[in-house]
Amino acid sequence: MQTQAPMLEIAELEARLQDAVRELERLRQMAAGALDGAQAAANDWTLDAMQGELHGPDGLQVRLTASEVKLVDLLLRARGRVVPRTAMLLSLGYGTGATQQARNVDTHVKRLRDKLEACGVLADPIETAHGFGYRWKGSEPCQ
């Protein structure tokens, strides 16, 4: 005789929904904290969001698009922690959840990496946290 899995209690469902709402609010705050007017910095990198310029090691200067500024600002302010794709989506003005929108973040990051490489950055400062998001690892020695 097969038994059916018990249905979620209403209180448990309510608690899960409240957790999801809290997590979404945390991600919104993380995204909103970006571009507060101050310069963001990590390791040897500094972002001037007002000028749309990223300054790197050895005087490297990279001109960024508005979307790239938002992403770099979010990554630098995370201070080495992984930034979830959801927070990046919110920062870029997309909604959350859709797989295609998550791919938009990946495309923005790829273009940013290509731009940095074209400007002479030897070691990619952006690390992928597969299935989750990205982290700014900054300047690490090339091998």
PDB file of C-alpha atoms in Angstrom:
ATOM      1  CA  MET A   1       0.000   0.000   0.000  1.00  0.00           C
ATOM      2  CA  GLN A   2       1.400   3.376  -1.062  1.00  0.00           C
ATOM      3  CA  THR A   3       1.160   6.358   1.210  1.00  0.00           C
ATOM      4  CA  GLN A   4       0.941   9.899  -0.042  1.00  0.00           C
ATOM      5  CA  ALA A   5       3.482  12.469   1.141  1.00  0.00           C
ATOM      6  CA  PRO A   6       1.919  14.699   3.780  1.00  0.00           C
ATOM      7  CA  MET A   7       0.923  18.154   2.595  1.00  0.00           C
ATOM      8  CA  LEU A   8       2.755  21.127   4.033  1.00  0.00           C
ATOM      9  CA  GLU A   9       1.143  22.612   7.034  1.00  0.00           C
ATOM     10  CA  ILE A  10      -0.073  26.163   6.471  1.00  0.00           C
ATOM     11  CA  ALA A  11       2.259  27.476   9.180  1.00  0.00           C
ATOM     12  CA  GLU A  12       5.260  25.805   7.514  1.00  0.00           C
ATOM     13  CA  LEU A  13       4.289  27.191   4.119  1.00  0.00           C
ATOM     14  CA  GLU A  14       3.902  30.661   5.635  1.00  0.00           C
ATOM     15  CA  ALA A  15       7.352  30.387   7.263  1.00  0.00           C
ATOM     16  CA  ARG A  16       8.923  29.369   3.947  1.00  0.00           C
ATOM     17  CA  LEU A  17       7.282  32.290   2.171  1.00  0.00           C
ATOM     18  CA  GLN A  18       8.515  34.693   4.836  1.00  0.00           C
ATOM     19  CA  ASP A  19      12.053  33.313   4.431  1.00  0.00           C
ATOM     20  CA  ALA A  20      11.839  33.829   0.679  1.00  0.00           C
ATOM     21  CA  VAL A  21      10.604  37.402   1.121  1.00  0.00           C
ATOM     22  CA  ARG A  22      13.441  38.151   3.576  1.00  0.00           C
ATOM     23  CA  GLU A  23      16.019  36.727   1.153  1.00  0.00           C
ATOM     24  CA  LEU A  24      14.602  38.776  -1.731  1.00  0.00           C
ATOM     25  CA  GLU A  25      14.732  41.923   0.424  1.00  0.00           C
ATOM     26  CA  ARG A  26      18.352  41.158   1.371  1.00  0.00           C
ATOM     27  CA  LEU A  27      19.255  40.805  -2.295  1.00  0.00           C
ATOM     28  CA  ARG A  28      17.437  44.039  -3.155  1.00  0.00           C
ATOM     29  CA  GLN A  29      19.357  45.870  -0.444  1.00  0.00           C
ATOM     30  CA  MET A  30      22.620  44.422  -1.735  1.00  0.00           C
ATOM     31  CA  ALA A  31      21.771  45.614  -5.247  1.00  0.00           C
ATOM     32  CA  ALA A  32      20.584  49.014  -4.011  1.00  0.00           C
ATOM     33  CA  GLY A  33      23.744  49.494  -1.948  1.00  0.00           C
ATOM     34  CA  ALA A  34      25.725  49.658  -5.156  1.00  0.00           C
ATOM     35  CA  LEU A  35      26.372  53.066  -6.690  1.00  0.00           C
ATOM     36  CA  ASP A  36      25.822  55.059  -3.515  1.00  0.00           C
ATOM     37  CA  GLY A  37      28.162  57.720  -4.855  1.00  0.00           C
ATOM     38  CA  ALA A  38      31.364  56.607  -3.158  1.00  0.00           C
ATOM     39  CA  GLN A  39      34.205  54.877  -4.870  1.00  0.00           C
ATOM     40  CA  ALA A  40      34.325  51.121  -4.528  1.00  0.00           C
ATOM     41  CA  ALA A  41      37.676  49.402  -4.161  1.00  0.00           C
ATOM     42  CA  ALA A  42      39.130  45.916  -3.729  1.00  0.00           C
ATOM     43  CA  ASN A  43      42.751  44.813  -3.831  1.00  0.00           C
ATOM     44  CA  ASP A  44      44.466  46.911  -6.496  1.00  0.00           C
ATOM     45  CA  TRP A  45      41.215  47.903  -8.213  1.00  0.00           C
ATOM     46  CA  THR A  46      39.161  51.083  -7.764  1.00  0.00           C
ATOM     47  CA  LEU A  47      35.889  51.972  -9.448  1.00  0.00           C
ATOM     48  CA  ASP A  48      34.937  55.578 -10.105  1.00  0.00           C
ATOM     49  CA  ALA A  49      31.229  55.055 -10.719  1.00  0.00           C
ATOM     50  CA  MET A  50      30.566  58.711 -11.496  1.00  0.00           C
ATOM     51  CA  GLN A  51      33.156  58.717 -14.303  1.00  0.00           C
ATOM     52  CA  GLY A  52      32.438  55.137 -15.370  1.00  0.00           C
ATOM     53  CA  GLU A  53      36.073  54.154 -15.009  1.00  0.00           C
ATOM     54  CA  LEU A  54      37.755  51.157 -13.457  1.00  0.00           C
ATOM     55  CA  HIS A  55      41.340  51.741 -12.329  1.00  0.00           C
ATOM     56  CA  GLY A  56      43.534  48.688 -11.995  1.00  0.00           C
ATOM     57  CA  PRO A  57      47.064  47.742 -11.112  1.00  0.00           C
ATOM     58  CA  ASP A  58      49.946  49.611 -12.753  1.00  0.00           C
ATOM     59  CA  GLY A  59      47.759  52.571 -13.720  1.00  0.00           C
ATOM     60  CA  LEU A  60      45.424  50.551 -15.923  1.00  0.00           C
ATOM     61  CA  GLN A  61      42.253  52.475 -16.761  1.00  0.00           C
ATOM     62  CA  VAL A  62      39.159  50.884 -18.317  1.00  0.00           C
ATOM     63  CA  ARG A  63      36.087  52.792 -19.504  1.00  0.00           C
ATOM     64  CA  LEU A  64      32.870  50.951 -18.559  1.00  0.00           C
ATOM     65  CA  THR A  65      29.273  50.983 -19.750  1.00  0.00           C
ATOM     66  CA  ALA A  66      26.523  51.759 -17.236  1.00  0.00           C
ATOM     67  CA  SER A  67      25.708  48.055 -16.832  1.00  0.00           C
ATOM     68  CA  GLU A  68      29.368  47.181 -16.330  1.00  0.00           C
ATOM     69  CA  VAL A  69      29.682  49.897 -13.680  1.00  0.00           C
ATOM     70  CA  LYS A  70      26.734  48.393 -11.785  1.00  0.00           C
ATOM     71  CA  LEU A  71      28.199  44.896 -11.894  1.00  0.00           C
ATOM     72  CA  VAL A  72      31.742  45.918 -10.945  1.00  0.00           C
ATOM     73  CA  ASP A  73      30.440  48.107  -8.121  1.00  0.00           C
ATOM     74  CA  LEU A  74      28.403  45.233  -6.730  1.00  0.00           C
ATOM     75  CA  LEU A  75      31.349  42.819  -6.996  1.00  0.00           C
ATOM     76  CA  LEU A  76      33.868  45.203  -5.416  1.00  0.00           C
ATOM     77  CA  ARG A  77      31.561  46.067  -2.515  1.00  0.00           C
ATOM     78  CA  ALA A  78      31.062  42.361  -1.763  1.00  0.00           C
ATOM     79  CA  ARG A  79      34.733  42.342  -0.625  1.00  0.00           C
ATOM     80  CA  GLY A  80      35.618  38.922  -1.985  1.00  0.00           C
ATOM     81  CA  ARG A  81      32.285  37.273  -1.210  1.00  0.00           C
ATOM     82  CA  VAL A  82      30.293  35.634  -3.991  1.00  0.00           C
ATOM     83  CA  VAL A  83      27.489  37.830  -5.335  1.00  0.00           C
ATOM     84  CA  PRO A  84      24.433  35.778  -6.324  1.00  0.00           C
ATOM     85  CA  ARG A  85      23.126  36.148  -9.878  1.00  0.00           C
ATOM     86  CA  THR A  86      19.810  37.240  -8.359  1.00  0.00           C
ATOM     87  CA  ALA A  87      21.436  40.305  -6.790  1.00  0.00           C
ATOM     88  CA  MET A  88      23.159  41.056 -10.095  1.00  0.00           C
ATOM     89  CA  LEU A  89      19.848  40.778 -11.946  1.00  0.00           C
ATOM     90  CA  LEU A  90      18.244  43.227  -9.514  1.00  0.00           C
ATOM     91  CA  SER A  91      21.191  45.612  -9.855  1.00  0.00           C
ATOM     92  CA  LEU A  92      20.824  45.570 -13.638  1.00  0.00           C
ATOM     93  CA  GLY A  93      17.094  46.230 -13.398  1.00  0.00           C
ATOM     94  CA  TYR A  94      15.887  42.760 -14.380  1.00  0.00           C
ATOM     95  CA  GLY A  95      13.374  40.745 -12.406  1.00  0.00           C
ATOM     96  CA  THR A  96      14.426  37.576 -10.630  1.00  0.00           C
ATOM     97  CA  GLY A  97      14.152  33.916 -11.364  1.00  0.00           C
ATOM     98  CA  ALA A  98      14.042  33.515 -15.140  1.00  0.00           C
ATOM     99  CA  THR A  99      16.828  31.371 -16.563  1.00  0.00           C
ATOM    100  CA  GLN A 100      17.148  33.569 -19.640  1.00  0.00           C
ATOM    101  CA  GLN A 101      17.634  36.647 -17.433  1.00  0.00           C
ATOM    102  CA  ALA A 102      20.358  34.809 -15.492  1.00  0.00           C
ATOM    103  CA  ARG A 103      22.062  34.193 -18.836  1.00  0.00           C
ATOM    104  CA  ASN A 104      21.985  37.987 -19.387  1.00  0.00           C
ATOM    105  CA  VAL A 105      24.228  38.357 -16.325  1.00  0.00           C
ATOM    106  CA  ASP A 106      26.601  35.768 -17.779  1.00  0.00           C
ATOM    107  CA  THR A 107      26.713  37.714 -21.055  1.00  0.00           C
ATOM    108  CA  HIS A 108      27.474  40.999 -19.250  1.00  0.00           C
ATOM    109  CA  VAL A 109      30.267  39.310 -17.281  1.00  0.00           C
ATOM    110  CA  LYS A 110      31.738  37.752 -20.434  1.00  0.00           C
ATOM    111  CA  ARG A 111      31.788  41.117 -22.199  1.00  0.00           C
ATOM    112  CA  LEU A 112      33.395  42.714 -19.156  1.00  0.00           C
ATOM    113  CA  ARG A 113      36.060  39.999 -19.084  1.00  0.00           C
ATOM    114  CA  ASP A 114      36.706  40.499 -22.817  1.00  0.00           C
ATOM    115  CA  LYS A 115      37.054  44.243 -22.302  1.00  0.00           C
ATOM    116  CA  LEU A 116      39.495  43.793 -19.419  1.00  0.00           C
ATOM    117  CA  GLU A 117      41.569  41.356 -21.465  1.00  0.00           C
ATOM    118  CA  ALA A 118      41.620  43.765 -24.428  1.00  0.00           C
ATOM    119  CA  CYS A 119      42.925  46.481 -22.083  1.00  0.00           C
ATOM    120  CA  GLY A 120      45.824  44.291 -20.996  1.00  0.00           C
ATOM    121  CA  VAL A 121      44.550  42.571 -17.852  1.00  0.00           C
ATOM    122  CA  LEU A 122      46.470  39.295 -17.726  1.00  0.00           C
ATOM    123  CA  ALA A 123      44.709  37.567 -14.817  1.00  0.00           C
ATOM    124  CA  ASP A 124      40.903  37.542 -14.904  1.00  0.00           C
ATOM    125  CA  PRO A 125      39.778  39.341 -11.708  1.00  0.00           C
ATOM    126  CA  ILE A 126      36.281  37.792 -11.830  1.00  0.00           C
ATOM    127  CA  GLU A 127      35.793  34.285 -10.496  1.00  0.00           C
ATOM    128  CA  THR A 128      32.740  32.207 -11.390  1.00  0.00           C
ATOM    129  CA  ALA A 129      30.889  30.418  -8.604  1.00  0.00           C
ATOM    130  CA  HIS A 130      29.183  27.868 -10.858  1.00  0.00           C
ATOM    131  CA  GLY A 131      25.425  27.724 -10.384  1.00  0.00           C
ATOM    132  CA  PHE A 132      25.435  30.662  -7.993  1.00  0.00           C
ATOM    133  CA  GLY A 133      27.135  33.889  -9.089  1.00  0.00           C
ATOM    134  CA  TYR A 134      30.465  35.696  -9.293  1.00  0.00           C
ATOM    135  CA  ARG A 135      33.217  36.980  -7.016  1.00  0.00           C
ATOM    136  CA  TRP A 136      35.809  39.719  -7.555  1.00  0.00           C
ATOM    137  CA  LYS A 137      39.130  38.105  -6.748  1.00  0.00           C
ATOM    138  CA  GLY A 138      41.169  41.077  -7.905  1.00  0.00           C
ATOM    139  CA  SER A 139      44.849  40.946  -8.621  1.00  0.00           C
ATOM    140  CA  GLU A 140      46.428  37.596  -8.181  1.00  0.00           C
ATOM    141  CA  PRO A 141      49.809  36.797  -9.694  1.00  0.00           C
ATOM    142  CA  CYS A 142      49.866  35.394 -13.223  1.00  0.00           C
ATOM    143  CA  GLN A 143      51.681  32.122 -13.711  1.00  0.00           C
TER     144      GLN A 143
END
